Amino acid sequence: MVLEKIVGDRIAKLEEHFNRLRPHTLSWYAEKIKAFQKDGDLNKDTGVYSKIDEKKRIVKYCSLTERNGVLTAKIAGQKDGKPSRLSDDDIKKVSAYVSRIKDAGVRVLLSSGDADKFNVSLLIHYDPLKRLEAKDIKKVVSEYLESMPFDGIYSNMALIDAIQKVDGVRVAEVLTSEAKYGGNITKSIDSVYVPTSGYMQIETATIKLKPYQYDQF
């Protein structure tokens, strides 16, 4: 069983690798965009850099979707280990690079924005014998948002699952949650939310702590 699992995991990783190498797929485009090197020496004929320099690769995150023959790519750099918005100048350079390596007739729209702002109100019933503070819960919320895959789906249920793992938490409830991108209207989150920028940051977290009083003695 152990051998089968090892072989199965290896095969899955190889399949994922080969899928990224298949030309003209979304995965291929994502890998090519992340291969962009700022001020790198790009061969006009092959679309490949003469020398690979990881320090010049400024696109650390990329997610693509296709609709009506148009590829839309969300991209981001990285700062302090977290996604960050690329400058307008860098976006123009990435766009020029994509124009050279893409297939003829294919439209690729690039976007890079600041993190969607996330606001949440939580009710936490905690074990009165445990020491629990609002800052402990806020830290978990922040860690959950940071652990989300780029352009992944936020879920109120997944957030509660993360909070429930905190020592002392007995019952956790999301009273309200909402998100906002840039100057857009704030959206209330009923269950799930896909960040427009591809990632999220806490703006406000209102946390009410209440001793759990329903234990049977």
Tab-separated table of C-alpha atoms in Angstrom:
chain	number	residue	atom	x	y	z
A	1	MET	CA	0.000	0.000	0.000
A	2	VAL	CA	2.863	2.361	0.817
A	3	LEU	CA	4.545	1.570	-2.515
A	4	GLU	CA	1.286	2.141	-4.406
A	5	LYS	CA	0.821	5.516	-2.705
A	6	ILE	CA	4.400	6.595	-3.504
A	7	VAL	CA	4.031	5.551	-7.160
A	8	GLY	CA	0.580	7.176	-7.376
A	9	ASP	CA	1.853	10.467	-5.970
A	10	ARG	CA	4.809	10.421	-8.372
A	11	ILE	CA	2.554	9.774	-11.362
A	12	ALA	CA	0.198	12.598	-10.311
A	13	LYS	CA	3.125	15.026	-10.046
A	14	LEU	CA	4.451	13.966	-13.464
A	15	GLU	CA	1.014	14.411	-15.047
A	16	GLU	CA	0.738	17.878	-13.513
A	17	HIS	CA	4.217	18.748	-14.809
A	18	PHE	CA	3.476	17.542	-18.352
A	19	ASN	CA	0.149	19.411	-18.385
A	20	ARG	CA	2.041	22.635	-17.666
A	21	LEU	CA	4.405	21.877	-20.537
A	22	ARG	CA	1.625	21.276	-23.085
A	23	PRO	CA	1.689	24.354	-25.320
A	24	HIS	CA	-1.272	26.721	-25.688
A	25	THR	CA	-3.166	25.471	-22.613
A	26	LEU	CA	-4.105	27.765	-19.718
A	27	SER	CA	-1.437	26.108	-17.573
A	28	TRP	CA	1.146	26.699	-20.287
A	29	TYR	CA	0.228	30.374	-20.557
A	30	ALA	CA	0.404	30.742	-16.766
A	31	GLU	CA	3.883	29.206	-16.659
A	32	LYS	CA	5.066	31.376	-19.566
A	33	ILE	CA	3.777	34.548	-17.892
A	34	LYS	CA	5.531	33.653	-14.632
A	35	ALA	CA	8.687	33.046	-16.680
A	36	PHE	CA	8.774	36.745	-17.643
A	37	GLN	CA	12.065	38.411	-16.686
A	38	LYS	CA	12.137	42.154	-16.178
A	39	ASP	CA	14.802	43.679	-18.455
A	40	GLY	CA	15.788	40.163	-19.544
A	41	ASP	CA	17.268	39.264	-22.937
A	42	LEU	CA	14.340	37.698	-24.797
A	43	ASN	CA	14.961	35.875	-28.070
A	44	LYS	CA	12.426	37.308	-30.547
A	45	ASP	CA	12.269	34.074	-32.554
A	46	THR	CA	11.965	31.494	-29.779
A	47	GLY	CA	10.349	33.599	-27.056
A	48	VAL	CA	12.876	32.218	-24.581
A	49	TYR	CA	15.369	34.132	-22.474
A	50	SER	CA	19.029	33.533	-23.179
A	51	LYS	CA	19.716	33.334	-19.461
A	52	ILE	CA	17.391	32.459	-16.596
A	53	ASP	CA	17.601	34.910	-13.695
A	54	GLU	CA	15.128	34.214	-10.888
A	55	LYS	CA	15.691	37.682	-9.424
A	56	LYS	CA	14.218	39.222	-12.576
A	57	ARG	CA	11.071	37.081	-12.459
A	58	ILE	CA	8.639	39.542	-10.908
A	59	VAL	CA	5.387	37.679	-11.637
A	60	LYS	CA	5.059	35.287	-8.715
A	61	TYR	CA	1.344	34.524	-9.055
A	62	CYS	CA	-0.793	34.003	-12.137
A	63	SER	CA	-4.305	32.698	-12.713
A	64	LEU	CA	-6.034	32.499	-16.084
A	65	THR	CA	-9.609	32.098	-17.234
A	66	GLU	CA	-10.992	31.911	-20.761
A	67	ARG	CA	-14.249	33.383	-21.976
A	68	ASN	CA	-15.407	33.966	-25.538
A	69	GLY	CA	-11.906	33.381	-26.855
A	70	VAL	CA	-10.313	35.944	-24.546
A	71	LEU	CA	-7.783	34.964	-21.871
A	72	THR	CA	-7.945	37.002	-18.682
A	73	ALA	CA	-4.901	36.766	-16.441
A	74	LYS	CA	-4.696	37.934	-12.839
A	75	ILE	CA	-1.066	38.461	-11.898
A	76	ALA	CA	0.767	39.607	-8.789
A	77	GLY	CA	4.256	40.115	-7.485
A	78	GLN	CA	5.427	39.230	-4.009
A	79	LYS	CA	6.341	41.286	-0.951
A	80	ASP	CA	7.192	39.845	2.451
A	81	GLY	CA	6.113	36.449	1.171
A	82	LYS	CA	2.636	37.691	0.219
A	83	PRO	CA	1.027	38.648	-3.113
A	84	SER	CA	1.395	42.309	-4.034
A	85	ARG	CA	0.269	44.584	-6.842
A	86	LEU	CA	2.658	45.090	-9.766
A	87	SER	CA	3.371	48.650	-10.872
A	88	ASP	CA	1.711	50.004	-14.029
A	89	ASP	CA	5.103	50.074	-15.741
A	90	ASP	CA	5.757	46.421	-14.880
A	91	ILE	CA	2.308	45.438	-16.161
A	92	LYS	CA	3.063	47.149	-19.478
A	93	LYS	CA	6.329	45.217	-19.753
A	94	VAL	CA	4.631	41.906	-18.983
A	95	SER	CA	1.925	42.736	-21.530
A	96	ALA	CA	4.532	43.450	-24.214
A	97	TYR	CA	6.229	40.133	-23.402
A	98	VAL	CA	2.928	38.235	-23.625
A	99	SER	CA	2.243	39.823	-27.021
A	100	ARG	CA	5.435	38.207	-28.304
A	101	ILE	CA	4.952	34.692	-26.924
A	102	LYS	CA	1.185	34.258	-27.392
A	103	ASP	CA	-0.514	32.556	-30.330
A	104	ALA	CA	-1.605	34.748	-33.206
A	105	GLY	CA	-5.181	35.946	-32.804
A	106	VAL	CA	-5.335	35.226	-29.081
A	107	ARG	CA	-6.291	38.150	-26.823
A	108	VAL	CA	-4.746	38.194	-23.365
A	109	LEU	CA	-5.937	40.768	-20.815
A	110	LEU	CA	-3.687	41.318	-17.794
A	111	SER	CA	-4.675	42.783	-14.446
A	112	SER	CA	-2.833	43.304	-11.181
A	113	GLY	CA	-4.492	44.979	-8.223
A	114	ASP	CA	-4.241	45.609	-4.515
A	115	ALA	CA	-5.724	42.984	-2.230
A	116	ASP	CA	-9.493	42.838	-1.805
A	117	LYS	CA	-10.377	44.270	1.622
A	118	PHE	CA	-12.102	41.793	3.923
A	119	ASN	CA	-14.380	42.718	6.828
A	120	VAL	CA	-15.816	40.189	9.239
A	121	SER	CA	-17.865	40.075	12.433
A	122	LEU	CA	-17.501	36.942	14.555
A	123	LEU	CA	-19.138	35.527	17.654
A	124	ILE	CA	-16.865	33.170	19.562
A	125	HIS	CA	-18.064	31.002	22.446
A	126	TYR	CA	-14.955	29.957	24.371
A	127	ASP	CA	-14.040	27.690	27.263
A	128	PRO	CA	-13.973	29.991	30.325
A	129	LEU	CA	-11.123	27.910	31.756
A	130	LYS	CA	-8.956	28.873	28.790
A	131	ARG	CA	-7.339	32.229	28.129
A	132	LEU	CA	-8.497	33.512	24.768
A	133	GLU	CA	-8.242	37.018	23.325
A	134	ALA	CA	-9.667	38.684	20.221
A	135	LYS	CA	-6.169	39.104	18.786
A	136	ASP	CA	-5.751	35.298	18.778
A	137	ILE	CA	-8.839	34.920	16.592
A	138	LYS	CA	-7.840	37.800	14.313
A	139	LYS	CA	-4.459	36.144	13.759
A	140	VAL	CA	-6.180	32.942	12.632
A	141	VAL	CA	-8.408	34.894	10.235
A	142	SER	CA	-5.353	36.569	8.732
A	143	GLU	CA	-3.499	33.258	8.433
A	144	TYR	CA	-6.492	31.661	6.717
A	145	LEU	CA	-6.642	34.433	4.104
A	146	GLU	CA	-2.893	34.140	3.501
A	147	SER	CA	-3.154	30.363	3.098
A	148	MET	CA	-5.725	30.628	0.318
A	149	PRO	CA	-4.426	29.686	-3.149
A	150	PHE	CA	-3.998	32.666	-5.458
A	151	ASP	CA	-7.391	33.381	-7.042
A	152	GLY	CA	-8.856	30.718	-4.754
A	153	ILE	CA	-12.335	30.710	-3.244
A	154	TYR	CA	-12.950	32.176	0.197
A	155	SER	CA	-15.515	30.259	2.266
A	156	ASN	CA	-17.213	31.249	5.519
A	157	MET	CA	-17.309	27.557	6.422
A	158	ALA	CA	-13.571	27.108	5.842
A	159	LEU	CA	-12.871	30.155	8.013
A	160	ILE	CA	-14.965	28.677	10.827
A	161	ASP	CA	-13.120	25.355	10.455
A	162	ALA	CA	-9.814	27.193	10.940
A	163	ILE	CA	-11.089	29.082	13.999
A	164	GLN	CA	-12.493	25.913	15.573
A	165	LYS	CA	-8.950	24.535	15.758
A	166	VAL	CA	-7.921	27.254	18.231
A	167	ASP	CA	-7.506	25.876	21.726
A	168	GLY	CA	-10.410	27.081	23.845
A	169	VAL	CA	-12.882	27.797	21.042
A	170	ARG	CA	-16.104	25.858	21.579
A	171	VAL	CA	-18.449	27.438	19.025
A	172	ALA	CA	-17.638	29.962	16.283
A	173	GLU	CA	-20.089	31.832	14.090
A	174	VAL	CA	-19.713	34.305	11.234
A	175	LEU	CA	-22.260	37.030	11.916
A	176	THR	CA	-21.385	39.047	8.807
A	177	SER	CA	-18.626	38.977	6.221
A	178	GLU	CA	-18.030	41.271	3.278
A	179	ALA	CA	-15.347	42.191	0.780
A	180	LYS	CA	-14.458	45.110	-1.438
A	181	TYR	CA	-12.056	45.571	-4.341
A	182	GLY	CA	-10.637	49.032	-4.948
A	183	GLY	CA	-13.373	51.633	-5.307
A	184	ASN	CA	-16.074	49.077	-6.038
A	185	ILE	CA	-19.163	48.601	-3.892
A	186	THR	CA	-18.716	46.424	-0.802
A	187	LYS	CA	-20.252	42.974	-1.343
A	188	SER	CA	-21.854	40.933	1.405
A	189	ILE	CA	-20.572	37.349	1.449
A	190	ASP	CA	-23.368	34.812	1.885
A	191	SER	CA	-21.166	31.745	1.647
A	192	VAL	CA	-18.249	32.029	-0.790
A	193	TYR	CA	-16.305	34.784	-2.548
A	194	VAL	CA	-13.661	34.919	-5.283
A	195	PRO	CA	-11.351	37.927	-4.757
A	196	THR	CA	-11.179	40.205	-7.785
A	197	SER	CA	-7.450	40.775	-7.304
A	198	GLY	CA	-6.802	37.100	-6.549
A	199	TYR	CA	-6.044	37.611	-2.853
A	200	MET	CA	-7.482	39.240	0.296
A	201	GLN	CA	-6.436	41.209	3.391
A	202	ILE	CA	-8.252	42.012	6.617
A	203	GLU	CA	-9.539	45.556	6.860
A	204	THR	CA	-11.648	45.153	10.012
A	205	ALA	CA	-12.382	42.182	12.263
A	206	THR	CA	-15.033	42.639	14.949
A	207	ILE	CA	-14.772	39.757	17.400
A	208	LYS	CA	-17.180	39.196	20.283
A	209	LEU	CA	-16.009	36.683	22.890
A	210	LYS	CA	-18.612	34.959	25.037
A	211	PRO	CA	-17.984	32.280	27.708
A	212	TYR	CA	-19.493	28.936	26.782
A	213	GLN	CA	-22.112	28.054	29.414
A	214	TYR	CA	-23.695	24.882	28.151
A	215	ASP	CA	-21.381	22.192	29.548
A	216	GLN	CA	-23.136	19.425	31.487
A	217	PHE	CA	-21.745	18.660	34.916
